[in-house]
């Protein structure tokens, strides 16, 4: 007689269970929660306080940066009158420009620059919409030490006819506030006029006939409003 066959044991039943911590363990991507459980009211309050402090710090830093940029780098300026038309429009549209405060810390003033400057001492200020305008915007025509002469509707600098492509055809430049139309520019100053020559109250009318370089706020280098008229100068 032969011994009865022993029943076969399924392999799955005889194999040892895999070690979840062993080298062959499969990472299923699960992340264990290190927290001991739901936050307590105190922890929730502390977390919210930390978030609020972080937001205050971020917003405070942004304000400080904006103030530094406005004070030392750039500022915006709205055109208060029509004295620079048609280059910059004032009443009715009120163009806005960005002024670079650093320009003349890095290089000299150039002829043709559009500059923003403080109203010269002793000269009247504008009042527009109840707001007193302390700064003006004009174009640099004469540089320190030069002689500007207005003759027969044209502008001469040190005897040379000045080419002014920014003026509309037919515009004439006259000494609108009297005088012989000859202006000596001091060594530390510039001679400025508005592009709207018949209507601009500028160096032709001031007692000093000039703007001190120390009174220049900066150079207007781009028009940002209206958006359809964005222009680099």
PDB file of C-alpha atoms in Angstrom:
ATOM      1  CA  UNK A   1       0.000   0.000   0.000  1.00  0.00           C
ATOM      2  CA  UNK A   2       1.153   3.447  -0.706  1.00  0.00           C
ATOM      3  CA  UNK A   3       0.785   6.365   1.655  1.00  0.00           C
ATOM      4  CA  UNK A   4      -1.937   8.818   0.786  1.00  0.00           C
ATOM      5  CA  UNK A   5      -0.801  11.958  -0.948  1.00  0.00           C
ATOM      6  CA  UNK A   6      -0.503  14.920   1.370  1.00  0.00           C
ATOM      7  CA  UNK A   7      -2.542  17.912   0.292  1.00  0.00           C
ATOM      8  CA  UNK A   8      -0.534  20.666  -1.357  1.00  0.00           C
ATOM      9  CA  UNK A   9      -0.289  23.900   0.529  1.00  0.00           C
ATOM     10  CA  UNK A  10      -0.888  26.995  -1.595  1.00  0.00           C
ATOM     11  CA  UNK A  11       2.240  29.087  -1.990  1.00  0.00           C
ATOM     12  CA  UNK A  12       0.396  32.194  -0.935  1.00  0.00           C
ATOM     13  CA  UNK A  13      -0.489  30.604   2.297  1.00  0.00           C
ATOM     14  CA  UNK A  14       3.014  29.380   3.068  1.00  0.00           C
ATOM     15  CA  UNK A  15       4.943  32.604   2.073  1.00  0.00           C
ATOM     16  CA  UNK A  16       5.723  34.992   4.930  1.00  0.00           C
ATOM     17  CA  UNK A  17       3.937  38.350   4.933  1.00  0.00           C
ATOM     18  CA  UNK A  18       6.085  41.194   3.458  1.00  0.00           C
ATOM     19  CA  UNK A  19       7.717  43.514   5.948  1.00  0.00           C
ATOM     20  CA  UNK A  20       6.230  47.030   5.458  1.00  0.00           C
ATOM     21  CA  UNK A  21       9.519  48.503   6.611  1.00  0.00           C
ATOM     22  CA  UNK A  22      11.716  46.205   4.593  1.00  0.00           C
ATOM     23  CA  UNK A  23      13.774  47.008   1.497  1.00  0.00           C
ATOM     24  CA  UNK A  24      11.136  45.575  -0.810  1.00  0.00           C
ATOM     25  CA  UNK A  25       8.351  47.671   0.610  1.00  0.00           C
ATOM     26  CA  UNK A  26       6.405  49.634  -1.991  1.00  0.00           C
ATOM     27  CA  UNK A  27       5.967  53.393  -1.498  1.00  0.00           C
ATOM     28  CA  UNK A  28       2.307  54.129  -2.078  1.00  0.00           C
ATOM     29  CA  UNK A  29       2.829  57.877  -1.820  1.00  0.00           C
ATOM     30  CA  UNK A  30       1.010  58.229   1.466  1.00  0.00           C
ATOM     31  CA  UNK A  31       2.161  60.974   3.805  1.00  0.00           C
ATOM     32  CA  UNK A  32       1.995  60.414   7.483  1.00  0.00           C
ATOM     33  CA  UNK A  33       0.505  63.131   9.610  1.00  0.00           C
ATOM     34  CA  UNK A  34       3.075  64.202  12.168  1.00  0.00           C
ATOM     35  CA  UNK A  35       0.504  66.161  14.128  1.00  0.00           C
ATOM     36  CA  UNK A  36      -0.994  64.566  17.137  1.00  0.00           C
ATOM     37  CA  UNK A  37      -4.521  65.428  16.130  1.00  0.00           C
ATOM     38  CA  UNK A  38      -6.768  68.375  15.349  1.00  0.00           C
ATOM     39  CA  UNK A  39      -5.508  71.846  16.302  1.00  0.00           C
ATOM     40  CA  UNK A  40      -6.549  73.204  19.616  1.00  0.00           C
ATOM     41  CA  UNK A  41      -8.209  76.643  19.772  1.00  0.00           C
ATOM     42  CA  UNK A  42      -4.938  78.077  21.091  1.00  0.00           C
ATOM     43  CA  UNK A  43      -2.953  76.640  18.176  1.00  0.00           C
ATOM     44  CA  UNK A  44      -5.489  77.965  15.686  1.00  0.00           C
ATOM     45  CA  UNK A  45      -5.265  81.430  17.250  1.00  0.00           C
ATOM     46  CA  UNK A  46      -1.457  81.369  17.245  1.00  0.00           C
ATOM     47  CA  UNK A  47      -1.363  80.287  13.593  1.00  0.00           C
ATOM     48  CA  UNK A  48      -3.707  83.095  12.583  1.00  0.00           C
ATOM     49  CA  UNK A  49      -1.659  85.623  14.527  1.00  0.00           C
ATOM     50  CA  UNK A  50       1.514  84.454  12.761  1.00  0.00           C
ATOM     51  CA  UNK A  51      -0.189  84.744   9.370  1.00  0.00           C
ATOM     52  CA  UNK A  52      -1.439  88.234  10.184  1.00  0.00           C
ATOM     53  CA  UNK A  53       2.027  89.324  11.308  1.00  0.00           C
ATOM     54  CA  UNK A  54       3.550  87.951   8.091  1.00  0.00           C
ATOM     55  CA  UNK A  55       1.018  89.827   5.943  1.00  0.00           C
ATOM     56  CA  UNK A  56       1.593  93.052   7.851  1.00  0.00           C
ATOM     57  CA  UNK A  57       5.351  92.648   7.362  1.00  0.00           C
ATOM     58  CA  UNK A  58       4.922  92.040   3.618  1.00  0.00           C
ATOM     59  CA  UNK A  59       2.590  95.008   3.147  1.00  0.00           C
ATOM     60  CA  UNK A  60       4.784  97.239   5.300  1.00  0.00           C
ATOM     61  CA  UNK A  61       7.830  96.283   3.259  1.00  0.00           C
ATOM     62  CA  UNK A  62       5.973  97.030   0.030  1.00  0.00           C
ATOM     63  CA  UNK A  63       4.976 100.475   1.322  1.00  0.00           C
ATOM     64  CA  UNK A  64       8.556 101.241   2.357  1.00  0.00           C
ATOM     65  CA  UNK A  65       9.875 100.174  -1.059  1.00  0.00           C
ATOM     66  CA  UNK A  66       7.238 102.295  -2.820  1.00  0.00           C
ATOM     67  CA  UNK A  67       8.140 105.331  -0.717  1.00  0.00           C
ATOM     68  CA  UNK A  68      11.847 104.856  -1.401  1.00  0.00           C
ATOM     69  CA  UNK A  69      11.213 104.529  -5.140  1.00  0.00           C
ATOM     70  CA  UNK A  70       8.995 107.625  -5.161  1.00  0.00           C
ATOM     71  CA  UNK A  71      11.434 109.656  -3.051  1.00  0.00           C
ATOM     72  CA  UNK A  72      14.716 108.717  -4.696  1.00  0.00           C
ATOM     73  CA  UNK A  73      14.023 107.131  -8.096  1.00  0.00           C
ATOM     74  CA  UNK A  74      10.755 107.933  -9.867  1.00  0.00           C
ATOM     75  CA  UNK A  75       7.633 109.992  -9.358  1.00  0.00           C
ATOM     76  CA  UNK A  76       4.538 110.680 -11.422  1.00  0.00           C
ATOM     77  CA  UNK A  77       3.471 114.139 -12.551  1.00  0.00           C
ATOM     78  CA  UNK A  78       0.220 115.285 -14.102  1.00  0.00           C
ATOM     79  CA  UNK A  79       0.228 118.076 -16.659  1.00  0.00           C
ATOM     80  CA  UNK A  80      -1.493 121.071 -15.038  1.00  0.00           C
ATOM     81  CA  UNK A  81      -1.888 123.388 -18.036  1.00  0.00           C
ATOM     82  CA  UNK A  82      -1.638 123.662 -21.792  1.00  0.00           C
ATOM     83  CA  UNK A  83       1.865 125.185 -21.831  1.00  0.00           C
ATOM     84  CA  UNK A  84       3.471 122.017 -23.266  1.00  0.00           C
ATOM     85  CA  UNK A  85       0.850 121.286 -25.916  1.00  0.00           C
ATOM     86  CA  UNK A  86       0.767 119.560 -28.317  1.00  0.00           C
ATOM     87  CA  UNK A  87       3.598 117.429 -26.869  1.00  0.00           C
ATOM     88  CA  UNK A  88       1.816 117.022 -23.526  1.00  0.00           C
ATOM     89  CA  UNK A  89      -1.858 117.802 -23.116  1.00  0.00           C
ATOM     90  CA  UNK A  90      -3.106 119.609 -20.042  1.00  0.00           C
ATOM     91  CA  UNK A  91      -6.635 120.863 -19.480  1.00  0.00           C
ATOM     92  CA  UNK A  92      -9.254 118.384 -20.582  1.00  0.00           C
ATOM     93  CA  UNK A  93      -6.966 115.352 -20.826  1.00  0.00           C
ATOM     94  CA  UNK A  94      -4.349 115.892 -18.132  1.00  0.00           C
ATOM     95  CA  UNK A  95      -1.540 113.676 -19.402  1.00  0.00           C
ATOM     96  CA  UNK A  96       0.597 111.916 -16.822  1.00  0.00           C
ATOM     97  CA  UNK A  97       4.329 111.307 -17.055  1.00  0.00           C
ATOM     98  CA  UNK A  98       6.945 109.456 -15.011  1.00  0.00           C
ATOM     99  CA  UNK A  99       9.867 111.583 -13.871  1.00  0.00           C
ATOM    100  CA  UNK A 100      13.318 110.100 -13.291  1.00  0.00           C
ATOM    101  CA  UNK A 101      14.763 111.765 -10.200  1.00  0.00           C
ATOM    102  CA  UNK A 102      18.189 110.194 -10.724  1.00  0.00           C
ATOM    103  CA  UNK A 103      18.836 111.458 -14.254  1.00  0.00           C
ATOM    104  CA  UNK A 104      20.840 114.537 -13.342  1.00  0.00           C
ATOM    105  CA  UNK A 105      22.667 112.770 -10.540  1.00  0.00           C
ATOM    106  CA  UNK A 106      24.221 110.624 -13.271  1.00  0.00           C
ATOM    107  CA  UNK A 107      24.697 113.097 -16.142  1.00  0.00           C
ATOM    108  CA  UNK A 108      24.281 116.741 -17.095  1.00  0.00           C
ATOM    109  CA  UNK A 109      21.070 118.307 -18.333  1.00  0.00           C
ATOM    110  CA  UNK A 110      20.694 118.022 -22.102  1.00  0.00           C
ATOM    111  CA  UNK A 111      19.104 120.496 -24.475  1.00  0.00           C
ATOM    112  CA  UNK A 112      15.645 119.320 -25.454  1.00  0.00           C
ATOM    113  CA  UNK A 113      15.022 117.447 -22.196  1.00  0.00           C
ATOM    114  CA  UNK A 114      11.551 117.800 -20.714  1.00  0.00           C
ATOM    115  CA  UNK A 115      12.082 118.561 -17.039  1.00  0.00           C
ATOM    116  CA  UNK A 116       9.987 119.003 -13.921  1.00  0.00           C
ATOM    117  CA  UNK A 117      11.220 121.684 -11.542  1.00  0.00           C
ATOM    118  CA  UNK A 118      10.165 123.771  -8.574  1.00  0.00           C
ATOM    119  CA  UNK A 119       8.563 127.125  -9.278  1.00  0.00           C
ATOM    120  CA  UNK A 120      11.394 129.718  -9.172  1.00  0.00           C
ATOM    121  CA  UNK A 121      11.468 131.789  -5.962  1.00  0.00           C
ATOM    122  CA  UNK A 122       9.293 134.878  -6.126  1.00  0.00           C
ATOM    123  CA  UNK A 123       7.317 133.685  -9.148  1.00  0.00           C
ATOM    124  CA  UNK A 124       3.552 133.082  -8.921  1.00  0.00           C
ATOM    125  CA  UNK A 125       2.243 129.535  -8.630  1.00  0.00           C
ATOM    126  CA  UNK A 126      -0.729 128.079 -10.472  1.00  0.00           C
ATOM    127  CA  UNK A 127      -3.944 127.102  -8.718  1.00  0.00           C
ATOM    128  CA  UNK A 128      -5.858 124.429 -10.607  1.00  0.00           C
ATOM    129  CA  UNK A 129      -9.034 122.791  -9.291  1.00  0.00           C
ATOM    130  CA  UNK A 130      -8.294 124.374  -5.937  1.00  0.00           C
ATOM    131  CA  UNK A 131      -4.848 122.773  -5.795  1.00  0.00           C
ATOM    132  CA  UNK A 132      -1.706 124.892  -5.735  1.00  0.00           C
ATOM    133  CA  UNK A 133       0.851 123.666  -8.264  1.00  0.00           C
ATOM    134  CA  UNK A 134       4.371 123.802  -6.832  1.00  0.00           C
ATOM    135  CA  UNK A 135       6.161 122.120  -9.756  1.00  0.00           C
ATOM    136  CA  UNK A 136       6.203 123.025 -13.444  1.00  0.00           C
ATOM    137  CA  UNK A 137       7.148 121.130 -16.590  1.00  0.00           C
ATOM    138  CA  UNK A 138       8.983 122.728 -19.545  1.00  0.00           C
ATOM    139  CA  UNK A 139      11.607 121.948 -22.183  1.00  0.00           C
ATOM    140  CA  UNK A 140      15.283 122.831 -21.779  1.00  0.00           C
ATOM    141  CA  UNK A 141      16.402 125.302 -24.455  1.00  0.00           C
ATOM    142  CA  UNK A 142      19.536 126.968 -23.080  1.00  0.00           C
ATOM    143  CA  UNK A 143      22.293 125.335 -21.022  1.00  0.00           C
ATOM    144  CA  UNK A 144      24.533 126.909 -18.358  1.00  0.00           C
ATOM    145  CA  UNK A 145      26.622 129.792 -19.691  1.00  0.00           C
ATOM    146  CA  UNK A 146      24.839 130.036 -23.043  1.00  0.00           C
ATOM    147  CA  UNK A 147      23.066 133.001 -24.615  1.00  0.00           C
ATOM    148  CA  UNK A 148      19.543 132.442 -25.917  1.00  0.00           C
ATOM    149  CA  UNK A 149      18.173 134.925 -28.439  1.00  0.00           C
ATOM    150  CA  UNK A 150      14.663 135.118 -29.870  1.00  0.00           C
ATOM    151  CA  UNK A 151      14.785 136.695 -33.298  1.00  0.00           C
ATOM    152  CA  UNK A 152      12.191 136.832 -36.093  1.00  0.00           C
ATOM    153  CA  UNK A 153      10.191 134.007 -34.526  1.00  0.00           C
ATOM    154  CA  UNK A 154      13.181 131.674 -34.263  1.00  0.00           C
ATOM    155  CA  UNK A 155      15.455 130.636 -31.388  1.00  0.00           C
ATOM    156  CA  UNK A 156      19.216 131.097 -31.536  1.00  0.00           C
ATOM    157  CA  UNK A 157      21.677 129.646 -29.019  1.00  0.00           C
ATOM    158  CA  UNK A 158      25.109 131.263 -29.001  1.00  0.00           C
ATOM    159  CA  UNK A 159      24.311 132.648 -32.445  1.00  0.00           C
ATOM    160  CA  UNK A 160      23.289 129.292 -33.967  1.00  0.00           C
ATOM    161  CA  UNK A 161      19.734 128.659 -35.173  1.00  0.00           C
ATOM    162  CA  UNK A 162      18.130 125.997 -32.971  1.00  0.00           C
ATOM    163  CA  UNK A 163      16.344 123.150 -34.752  1.00  0.00           C
ATOM    164  CA  UNK A 164      13.123 122.361 -32.877  1.00  0.00           C
ATOM    165  CA  UNK A 165      11.397 119.387 -34.548  1.00  0.00           C
ATOM    166  CA  UNK A 166       8.996 119.000 -31.610  1.00  0.00           C
ATOM    167  CA  UNK A 167       7.191 122.257 -32.480  1.00  0.00           C
ATOM    168  CA  UNK A 168       4.276 122.281 -34.941  1.00  0.00           C
ATOM    169  CA  UNK A 169       4.957 123.920 -38.283  1.00  0.00           C
ATOM    170  CA  UNK A 170       4.471 127.657 -38.278  1.00  0.00           C
ATOM    171  CA  UNK A 171       4.937 128.207 -34.541  1.00  0.00           C
ATOM    172  CA  UNK A 172       6.930 131.346 -33.785  1.00  0.00           C
ATOM    173  CA  UNK A 173       8.796 132.099 -30.569  1.00  0.00           C
ATOM    174  CA  UNK A 174       8.544 135.669 -29.341  1.00  0.00           C
ATOM    175  CA  UNK A 175       9.552 137.460 -26.121  1.00  0.00           C
ATOM    176  CA  UNK A 176       5.933 137.453 -24.976  1.00  0.00           C
ATOM    177  CA  UNK A 177       6.674 139.228 -21.686  1.00  0.00           C
ATOM    178  CA  UNK A 178       8.647 142.096 -23.181  1.00  0.00           C
ATOM    179  CA  UNK A 179      12.347 142.765 -23.368  1.00  0.00           C
ATOM    180  CA  UNK A 180      14.775 142.424 -26.235  1.00  0.00           C
ATOM    181  CA  UNK A 181      14.566 138.631 -26.373  1.00  0.00           C
ATOM    182  CA  UNK A 182      18.185 138.060 -25.352  1.00  0.00           C
ATOM    183  CA  UNK A 183      18.779 135.928 -22.250  1.00  0.00           C
ATOM    184  CA  UNK A 184      22.086 135.107 -20.585  1.00  0.00           C
ATOM    185  CA  UNK A 185      21.892 131.753 -18.812  1.00  0.00           C
ATOM    186  CA  UNK A 186      23.752 131.657 -15.456  1.00  0.00           C
ATOM    187  CA  UNK A 187      26.391 128.973 -14.958  1.00  0.00           C
ATOM    188  CA  UNK A 188      24.269 126.953 -12.537  1.00  0.00           C
ATOM    189  CA  UNK A 189      20.964 127.269 -14.395  1.00  0.00           C
ATOM    190  CA  UNK A 190      19.042 126.400 -17.560  1.00  0.00           C
ATOM    191  CA  UNK A 191      16.677 128.361 -19.805  1.00  0.00           C
ATOM    192  CA  UNK A 192      13.314 126.666 -20.362  1.00  0.00           C
ATOM    193  CA  UNK A 193      10.225 127.246 -22.476  1.00  0.00           C
ATOM    194  CA  UNK A 194       6.961 125.430 -23.056  1.00  0.00           C
ATOM    195  CA  UNK A 195       6.251 123.923 -26.465  1.00  0.00           C
ATOM    196  CA  UNK A 196       3.061 126.000 -26.651  1.00  0.00           C
ATOM    197  CA  UNK A 197       5.146 129.141 -27.229  1.00  0.00           C
ATOM    198  CA  UNK A 198       2.344 131.735 -27.512  1.00  0.00           C
ATOM    199  CA  UNK A 199       0.677 130.553 -24.276  1.00  0.00           C
ATOM    200  CA  UNK A 200       3.518 129.388 -22.020  1.00  0.00           C
ATOM    201  CA  UNK A 201       4.558 131.417 -18.987  1.00  0.00           C
ATOM    202  CA  UNK A 202       8.187 130.359 -18.773  1.00  0.00           C
ATOM    203  CA  UNK A 203      11.742 131.688 -18.454  1.00  0.00           C
ATOM    204  CA  UNK A 204      10.882 134.518 -20.835  1.00  0.00           C
ATOM    205  CA  UNK A 205       8.623 135.959 -18.129  1.00  0.00           C
ATOM    206  CA  UNK A 206      10.543 135.279 -14.911  1.00  0.00           C
ATOM    207  CA  UNK A 207      12.760 137.832 -13.254  1.00  0.00           C
ATOM    208  CA  UNK A 208      15.731 135.441 -13.325  1.00  0.00           C
ATOM    209  CA  UNK A 209      14.914 134.124 -16.841  1.00  0.00           C
ATOM    210  CA  UNK A 210      16.242 130.733 -15.726  1.00  0.00           C
ATOM    211  CA  UNK A 211      15.826 127.678 -13.488  1.00  0.00           C
ATOM    212  CA  UNK A 212      18.571 126.714 -11.081  1.00  0.00           C
ATOM    213  CA  UNK A 213      19.781 123.152 -11.620  1.00  0.00           C
ATOM    214  CA  UNK A 214      19.316 122.477  -7.904  1.00  0.00           C
ATOM    215  CA  UNK A 215      15.572 123.126  -8.352  1.00  0.00           C
ATOM    216  CA  UNK A 216      15.163 120.428 -11.016  1.00  0.00           C
ATOM    217  CA  UNK A 217      13.116 117.487  -9.733  1.00  0.00           C
ATOM    218  CA  UNK A 218      13.992 115.226 -12.651  1.00  0.00           C
ATOM    219  CA  UNK A 219      13.515 114.385 -16.316  1.00  0.00           C
ATOM    220  CA  UNK A 220      10.156 113.321 -17.726  1.00  0.00           C
ATOM    221  CA  UNK A 221      10.983 110.296 -19.868  1.00  0.00           C
ATOM    222  CA  UNK A 222       7.656 108.578 -20.560  1.00  0.00           C
ATOM    223  CA  UNK A 223       3.986 109.485 -20.839  1.00  0.00           C
ATOM    224  CA  UNK A 224       1.856 106.795 -19.179  1.00  0.00           C
ATOM    225  CA  UNK A 225      -1.590 108.359 -19.534  1.00  0.00           C
ATOM    226  CA  UNK A 226      -3.699 108.142 -21.549  1.00  0.00           C
ATOM    227  CA  UNK A 227      -2.833 104.533 -22.315  1.00  0.00           C
ATOM    228  CA  UNK A 228      -3.434 105.083 -26.021  1.00  0.00           C
ATOM    229  CA  UNK A 229      -0.716 107.764 -26.047  1.00  0.00           C
ATOM    230  CA  UNK A 230       2.144 106.065 -24.173  1.00  0.00           C
ATOM    231  CA  UNK A 231       5.310 107.751 -25.447  1.00  0.00           C
ATOM    232  CA  UNK A 232       9.013 107.755 -24.605  1.00  0.00           C
ATOM    233  CA  UNK A 233      10.770 111.134 -24.625  1.00  0.00           C
TER     234      UNK A 233
END
